[in-house]
């Protein structure tokens, strides 16, 4: 038999993808499943973006492009950052990859390795720690709590820093919690890194999805010295409903972009030429579609908060961004549902899916046992019916 590598054996499968796979298997068997596992907008990609892709394909833009992306797409990204965040960057500071996850991987592969440490506040997106570990570096997890708004404090960051610290990974707005750091809070965080040589990898993919008074902050704009110490990652999947187009990017110092370009040239070569044309249309075209989707997500957020607030034993910090509800179900641990005793978030989610056909993701996958994540990036009828099933199932606890 072919021997499987140590790397492959050490990496855990994505919990969100695994949860989605289970739901699809039940659906294929004819079961009605209320699936809240995947962070994917249910909207179609806006028509003007699709039209740009069709035009590009019809016009022969179906060949290899430069590895880091076309001049047009890099110019569109740079202009968008100047307009949206006031960040000055040139084409030498931009690289386009096959989704934001690919950008995160390439950024880590280009900057950290064995012996290095990467600080990650928890709860965190399921892939962060494995992406770090795949480079040979060590993820250093810093626990945050609902009482702090799931926000890491400067004191916690300073306590986690060692001579081996190479990078801090931040995600605001955050998946899974919906936490949005204020500008002042982020200033205090980055100032805690002053005097070190640690870089920041800032995942800002949910930056256009904030609610109420919450506002996104581009970390690279906070201090003059941060532009040379920050890798900003984002993508088109969430704000423009372009998950299948696989368009992510990084904005970083030119030397980092060059290193990422070299790595990408050996991994995947260039990203899709047609998707790049679509991305130009998304960033440079009308933005009303983003506002409309954000408004609908805000309504779904209010609906979700209201319905979960009616369920006994559920504790839910209100998300300020993204499209997730991350709520505490530990009051039901030790309870029995049917013949299954729930002992943790994994057994909770498995029993819920098998018995009530409601699909959530266990908090342990995000480094936060006791919680579960629900994506409200689906229609209101599904939210209402699915949460009614959840409430009904929880009432059977013994």
Coordinates of C-alpha atoms in Angstrom, one line a residue:
X1 CA 0.0 0.0 0.0
X2 CA 1.1 3.6 -0.6
X3 CA 2.1 5.1 2.7
X4 CA 0.2 8.3 3.7
X5 CA 2.4 11.2 4.7
X6 CA 2.9 12.6 8.2
X7 CA 1.5 15.9 7.0
X8 CA -1.7 14.4 5.7
X9 CA -2.2 12.3 8.8
X10 CA -1.7 15.4 11.0
X11 CA -4.3 17.7 9.3
X12 CA -7.9 17.5 10.4
X13 CA -10.6 17.6 7.8
X14 CA -12.6 20.9 7.7
X15 CA -15.4 20.6 10.2
X16 CA -17.7 22.9 8.2
X17 CA -17.2 20.9 5.0
X18 CA -17.7 17.7 6.9
X19 CA -20.9 19.0 8.4
X20 CA -22.1 20.0 4.9
X21 CA -21.2 16.6 3.5
X22 CA -23.4 14.8 6.2
X23 CA -26.3 17.1 5.4
X24 CA -26.0 16.4 1.6
X25 CA -25.9 12.6 2.3
X26 CA -29.2 12.9 4.2
X27 CA -30.7 15.1 1.5
X28 CA -29.7 12.5 -1.2
X29 CA -31.6 9.9 0.8
X30 CA -34.7 12.1 0.6
X31 CA -34.5 13.6 4.1
X32 CA -35.6 17.2 4.6
X33 CA -32.5 18.9 6.3
X34 CA -32.3 22.4 7.7
X35 CA -28.7 23.0 6.9
X36 CA -27.0 25.9 8.7
X37 CA -23.4 24.6 8.4
X38 CA -21.8 26.4 5.5
X39 CA -20.8 30.0 5.3
X40 CA -22.1 30.5 1.8
X41 CA -24.6 33.2 0.8
X42 CA -27.7 31.8 -0.8
X43 CA -27.9 34.7 -3.3
X44 CA -26.9 34.2 -6.9
X45 CA -23.9 36.1 -8.1
X46 CA -25.1 39.6 -9.3
X47 CA -25.9 39.6 -13.0
X48 CA -23.4 42.3 -14.1
X49 CA -20.6 40.2 -12.6
X50 CA -21.8 37.1 -14.5
X51 CA -22.1 39.2 -17.7
X52 CA -18.5 40.3 -17.4
X53 CA -17.4 36.7 -17.2
X54 CA -19.5 35.7 -20.2
X55 CA -18.0 38.6 -22.2
X56 CA -14.4 37.6 -21.1
X57 CA -15.0 34.0 -22.2
X58 CA -16.5 35.0 -25.5
X59 CA -13.7 37.4 -26.1
X60 CA -11.0 34.8 -25.7
X61 CA -9.8 35.6 -22.2
X62 CA -9.5 31.8 -21.5
X63 CA -5.7 31.5 -21.3
X64 CA -3.1 31.6 -18.6
X65 CA -2.6 35.0 -16.9
X66 CA 0.3 36.2 -14.8
X67 CA 0.5 34.0 -11.7
X68 CA -0.4 36.9 -9.3
X69 CA -3.3 38.0 -11.5
X70 CA -3.9 40.3 -14.4
X71 CA -2.9 44.0 -14.4
X72 CA -6.6 44.9 -14.6
X73 CA -7.6 42.9 -11.5
X74 CA -4.7 44.0 -9.4
X75 CA -5.5 47.7 -10.3
X76 CA -9.1 47.1 -9.4
X77 CA -8.1 45.7 -6.0
X78 CA -5.7 48.5 -5.3
X79 CA -8.3 51.1 -6.3
X80 CA -10.9 49.4 -4.1
X81 CA -8.6 49.6 -1.0
X82 CA -7.9 53.3 -1.7
X83 CA -11.6 54.0 -2.0
X84 CA -13.0 51.8 0.8
X85 CA -10.2 52.0 3.4
X86 CA -7.8 54.9 2.3
X87 CA -5.0 52.4 1.9
X88 CA -2.4 53.2 -0.8
X89 CA -1.0 50.1 -2.6
X90 CA 0.3 49.3 -6.0
X91 CA 0.2 46.2 -8.2
X92 CA 3.4 45.0 -6.6
X93 CA 1.5 44.8 -3.3
X94 CA -1.4 42.6 -4.7
X95 CA -1.7 38.9 -5.5
X96 CA -4.9 37.1 -6.5
X97 CA -5.3 33.4 -5.5
X98 CA -7.9 30.7 -5.7
X99 CA -10.0 31.9 -2.8
X100 CA -9.1 33.6 0.5
X101 CA -8.2 30.2 2.0
X102 CA -5.5 29.8 -0.6
X103 CA -4.3 33.3 0.1
X104 CA -4.0 32.5 3.8
X105 CA -2.1 29.3 3.0
X106 CA 0.3 31.1 0.7
X107 CA 0.9 34.0 3.1
X108 CA 1.8 31.6 5.9
X109 CA 3.9 29.4 3.7
X110 CA 5.8 32.5 2.6
X111 CA 6.5 33.9 6.1
X112 CA 6.6 31.2 8.8
X113 CA 8.0 27.7 9.3
X114 CA 9.4 25.2 11.8
X115 CA 10.4 26.9 15.1
X116 CA 8.0 29.9 14.6
X117 CA 4.9 30.6 16.6
X118 CA 1.7 32.2 15.3
X119 CA -0.8 33.7 17.8
X120 CA -4.5 33.0 17.1
X121 CA -7.3 34.2 19.3
X122 CA -10.1 31.6 19.9
X123 CA -12.8 31.0 18.8
X124 CA -11.2 31.0 15.3
X125 CA -12.1 29.8 11.8
X126 CA -11.6 26.0 11.6
X127 CA -8.8 26.2 9.1
X128 CA -6.4 28.6 10.9
X129 CA -4.6 26.2 13.2
X130 CA -4.1 23.5 10.5
X131 CA -2.9 26.0 8.0
X132 CA -0.3 27.2 10.5
X133 CA 0.7 23.6 11.4
X134 CA 1.1 22.6 7.7
X135 CA 4.0 25.1 7.5
X136 CA 5.7 23.5 10.5
X137 CA 5.0 26.5 12.7
X138 CA 3.1 26.2 16.0
X139 CA -0.3 27.8 16.5
X140 CA -0.5 29.6 19.9
X141 CA -4.2 29.8 20.9
X142 CA -5.4 32.6 23.1
X143 CA -8.8 32.0 24.7
X144 CA -11.4 34.7 24.6
X145 CA -14.8 34.6 26.3
X146 CA -18.4 35.9 25.7
X147 CA -17.9 38.3 28.6
X148 CA -15.1 40.0 26.6
X149 CA -17.2 40.0 23.4
X150 CA -14.9 37.2 22.2
X151 CA -12.1 39.8 21.9
X152 CA -8.5 39.3 22.8
X153 CA -7.1 42.0 25.0
X154 CA -3.6 43.6 24.6
X155 CA -2.6 42.1 27.9
X156 CA -3.5 38.6 26.6
X157 CA -1.5 39.3 23.5
X158 CA 1.6 40.5 25.4
X159 CA 1.4 37.4 27.6
X160 CA 1.4 35.1 24.5
X161 CA 4.4 36.7 22.8
X162 CA 7.7 34.9 23.0
X163 CA 11.0 35.2 21.2
X164 CA 9.6 32.7 18.7
X165 CA 6.5 34.7 17.8
X166 CA 6.5 35.6 14.1
X167 CA 2.8 36.4 13.4
X168 CA -0.6 37.3 14.9
X169 CA -3.6 36.1 12.9
X170 CA -6.7 38.3 13.4
X171 CA -10.2 38.0 11.9
X172 CA -12.6 40.9 12.2
X173 CA -15.5 40.6 11.5
X174 CA -15.0 37.2 12.9
X175 CA -16.1 33.7 11.8
X176 CA -17.6 32.1 13.9
X177 CA -18.6 34.7 16.5
X178 CA -19.5 37.7 14.4
X179 CA -17.3 39.8 16.6
X180 CA -16.1 43.2 15.2
X181 CA -13.2 44.9 17.0
X182 CA -13.5 48.7 17.1
X183 CA -10.8 50.8 15.6
X184 CA -9.6 51.8 19.1
X185 CA -9.5 48.1 20.2
X186 CA -7.4 47.2 17.2
X187 CA -5.0 50.1 17.8
X188 CA -4.4 48.8 21.3
X189 CA -3.8 45.3 19.9
X190 CA -1.3 46.4 17.3
X191 CA 0.5 48.7 19.7
X192 CA 1.2 45.6 21.9
X193 CA 3.2 44.3 18.9
X194 CA 5.3 47.5 18.7
X195 CA 8.9 46.7 19.7
X196 CA 8.6 43.1 18.4
X197 CA 9.2 41.9 14.8
X198 CA 5.9 40.0 14.6
X199 CA 3.8 40.5 11.5
X200 CA 0.0 40.6 11.3
X201 CA -2.1 38.4 9.0
X202 CA -5.5 40.1 8.9
X203 CA -8.4 38.1 7.5
X204 CA -10.9 40.8 6.5
X205 CA -13.1 38.8 4.2
X206 CA -16.4 39.8 6.0
X207 CA -15.5 43.5 6.0
X208 CA -18.6 44.6 4.0
X209 CA -20.9 42.7 6.3
X210 CA -21.3 44.6 9.5
X211 CA -24.5 45.7 11.3
X212 CA -25.7 48.6 13.5
X213 CA -22.9 50.8 14.8
X214 CA -20.2 48.2 14.0
X215 CA -17.7 49.3 11.3
X216 CA -14.8 47.3 9.7
X217 CA -11.2 48.4 10.1
X218 CA -8.4 47.7 7.7
X219 CA -5.5 47.0 10.2
X220 CA -2.8 48.1 7.7
X221 CA -4.2 51.7 8.0
X222 CA -3.9 52.0 11.8
X223 CA -0.3 53.0 12.1
X224 CA 2.3 54.1 9.5
X225 CA 4.6 51.2 10.3
X226 CA 1.8 48.6 9.8
X227 CA 1.8 48.8 6.1
X228 CA 5.2 47.0 6.1
X229 CA 4.2 44.5 8.8
X230 CA 0.6 43.5 7.6
X231 CA -0.7 41.0 5.2
X232 CA -4.4 41.7 4.5
X233 CA -6.4 38.9 3.1
X234 CA -9.9 39.2 1.6
X235 CA -12.0 37.9 -1.2
X236 CA -15.2 38.1 -3.2
X237 CA -17.0 35.0 -1.8
X238 CA -19.0 36.6 1.0
X239 CA -19.8 40.2 -0.1
X240 CA -20.4 39.4 -3.7
X241 CA -21.9 35.9 -3.4
X242 CA -19.0 34.5 -5.5
X243 CA -18.0 31.4 -3.5
X244 CA -17.7 29.1 -6.6
X245 CA -15.6 31.7 -8.5
X246 CA -12.7 31.2 -6.1
X247 CA -11.4 34.7 -6.0
X248 CA -9.3 35.7 -3.0
X249 CA -6.4 38.1 -2.7
X250 CA -3.7 39.4 -0.4
X251 CA -2.3 43.0 0.0
X252 CA 1.1 42.9 1.4
X253 CA 4.7 44.3 1.2
X254 CA 6.2 43.7 -2.2
X255 CA 8.7 41.1 -0.9
X256 CA 5.9 39.0 0.6
X257 CA 3.8 39.2 -2.5
X258 CA 6.8 38.1 -4.6
X259 CA 7.4 35.1 -2.3
X260 CA 3.7 34.2 -2.4
X261 CA 3.8 34.5 -6.2
X262 CA 6.7 32.0 -6.3
X263 CA 4.9 29.5 -4.1
X264 CA 1.7 29.9 -6.1
X265 CA 3.5 29.4 -9.4
X266 CA 4.5 25.9 -8.3
X267 CA 1.1 25.1 -6.7
X268 CA -1.6 26.2 -9.0
X269 CA -0.1 28.7 -11.5
X270 CA -2.6 31.5 -12.1
X271 CA -6.2 31.8 -10.8
X272 CA -9.0 31.5 -13.3
X273 CA -8.8 34.0 -16.1
X274 CA -12.6 34.3 -16.4
X275 CA -13.1 34.6 -12.6
X276 CA -10.6 37.5 -12.6
X277 CA -12.6 39.3 -15.2
X278 CA -15.7 38.8 -13.0
X279 CA -13.8 40.1 -10.0
X280 CA -12.9 43.3 -11.8
X281 CA -16.6 43.8 -12.5
X282 CA -17.5 43.1 -8.9
X283 CA -15.0 45.6 -7.4
X284 CA -15.2 48.3 -10.1
X285 CA -18.9 48.0 -10.9
X286 CA -22.1 49.1 -9.1
X287 CA -22.1 48.3 -5.3
X288 CA -25.9 48.4 -4.7
X289 CA -25.9 44.6 -4.8
X290 CA -23.7 44.5 -1.7
X291 CA -25.9 46.9 0.1
X292 CA -29.0 44.9 -0.7
X293 CA -27.4 41.6 0.5
X294 CA -26.2 43.3 3.6
X295 CA -29.7 44.6 4.4
X296 CA -31.1 41.1 4.0
X297 CA -28.4 39.6 6.1
X298 CA -29.2 42.2 8.8
X299 CA -32.9 41.2 8.7
X300 CA -32.0 37.5 9.0
X301 CA -29.7 38.3 11.9
X302 CA -32.6 40.0 13.8
X303 CA -34.9 37.1 13.0
X304 CA -32.2 34.6 14.2
X305 CA -31.5 36.5 17.4
X306 CA -35.2 36.8 18.2
X307 CA -36.0 33.1 17.7
X308 CA -32.9 31.8 19.5
X309 CA -33.7 34.2 22.4
X310 CA -37.0 32.3 22.9
X311 CA -35.2 28.9 23.5
X312 CA -34.5 28.1 27.2
X313 CA -30.9 27.5 28.1
X314 CA -29.4 29.0 25.0
X315 CA -27.0 31.9 25.5
X316 CA -26.3 34.0 22.4
X317 CA -23.9 37.0 22.2
X318 CA -25.2 39.2 19.4
X319 CA -23.0 39.1 16.3
X320 CA -22.0 42.5 14.9
X321 CA -20.7 41.2 11.6
X322 CA -20.5 38.2 9.2
X323 CA -23.5 35.9 9.0
X324 CA -23.2 33.5 12.0
X325 CA -24.8 33.0 15.3
X326 CA -22.4 31.4 17.8
X327 CA -24.4 30.3 20.8
X328 CA -23.8 28.4 24.0
X329 CA -25.7 25.1 24.3
X330 CA -23.7 23.7 27.3
X331 CA -26.9 23.8 29.4
X332 CA -28.0 20.7 27.5
X333 CA -24.8 18.7 28.1
X334 CA -25.5 15.6 30.2
X335 CA -29.0 15.5 28.8
X336 CA -30.4 12.5 26.9
X337 CA -32.2 12.9 23.5
X338 CA -33.9 9.7 22.5
X339 CA -31.3 7.1 23.3
X340 CA -28.3 9.5 22.9
X341 CA -26.6 11.3 25.8
X342 CA -25.1 14.6 24.8
X343 CA -21.7 15.2 26.4
X344 CA -20.2 17.9 24.2
X345 CA -20.8 20.1 21.2
X346 CA -19.9 17.2 18.8
X347 CA -22.4 14.8 20.2
X348 CA -24.9 17.6 20.4
X349 CA -24.6 18.4 16.7
X350 CA -24.6 14.7 15.6
X351 CA -27.7 13.9 17.6
X352 CA -29.5 17.1 16.4
X353 CA -28.8 16.2 12.8
X354 CA -29.7 12.6 13.1
X355 CA -32.9 13.1 15.1
X356 CA -34.2 16.5 14.1
X357 CA -32.4 17.0 10.8
X358 CA -31.0 20.4 11.8
X359 CA -27.3 20.9 10.9
X360 CA -25.0 23.0 13.0
X361 CA -21.3 23.0 13.4
X362 CA -19.8 22.0 16.8
X363 CA -17.9 24.7 18.7
X364 CA -15.0 22.5 19.4
X365 CA -14.0 22.8 15.8
X366 CA -13.5 26.5 16.4
X367 CA -11.6 26.1 19.6
X368 CA -14.7 26.8 21.8
X369 CA -16.3 23.8 23.4
X370 CA -19.8 24.4 24.6
X371 CA -20.9 26.4 21.6
X372 CA -22.3 25.7 18.2
X373 CA -22.3 27.8 15.0
X374 CA -25.3 28.5 12.9
X375 CA -25.0 30.3 9.5
X376 CA -28.0 32.5 8.8
X377 CA -26.9 33.0 5.2
X378 CA -30.1 31.3 4.1
X379 CA -33.7 32.3 3.5
X380 CA -36.0 33.4 6.3
X381 CA -38.4 30.5 5.9
X382 CA -35.6 28.0 6.4
X383 CA -34.4 29.9 9.5
X384 CA -37.9 30.0 11.0
X385 CA -38.6 26.3 10.3
X386 CA -35.1 25.1 11.3
X387 CA -35.1 27.0 14.6
X388 CA -38.6 25.7 15.4
X389 CA -37.3 22.2 14.9
X390 CA -34.3 23.0 17.2
X391 CA -36.6 24.3 19.9
X392 CA -38.9 21.3 19.6
X393 CA -35.9 18.9 19.8
X394 CA -34.4 20.6 22.8
X395 CA -37.7 20.4 24.7
X396 CA -37.4 16.6 24.6
X397 CA -34.2 16.6 26.7
X398 CA -34.3 14.3 29.7

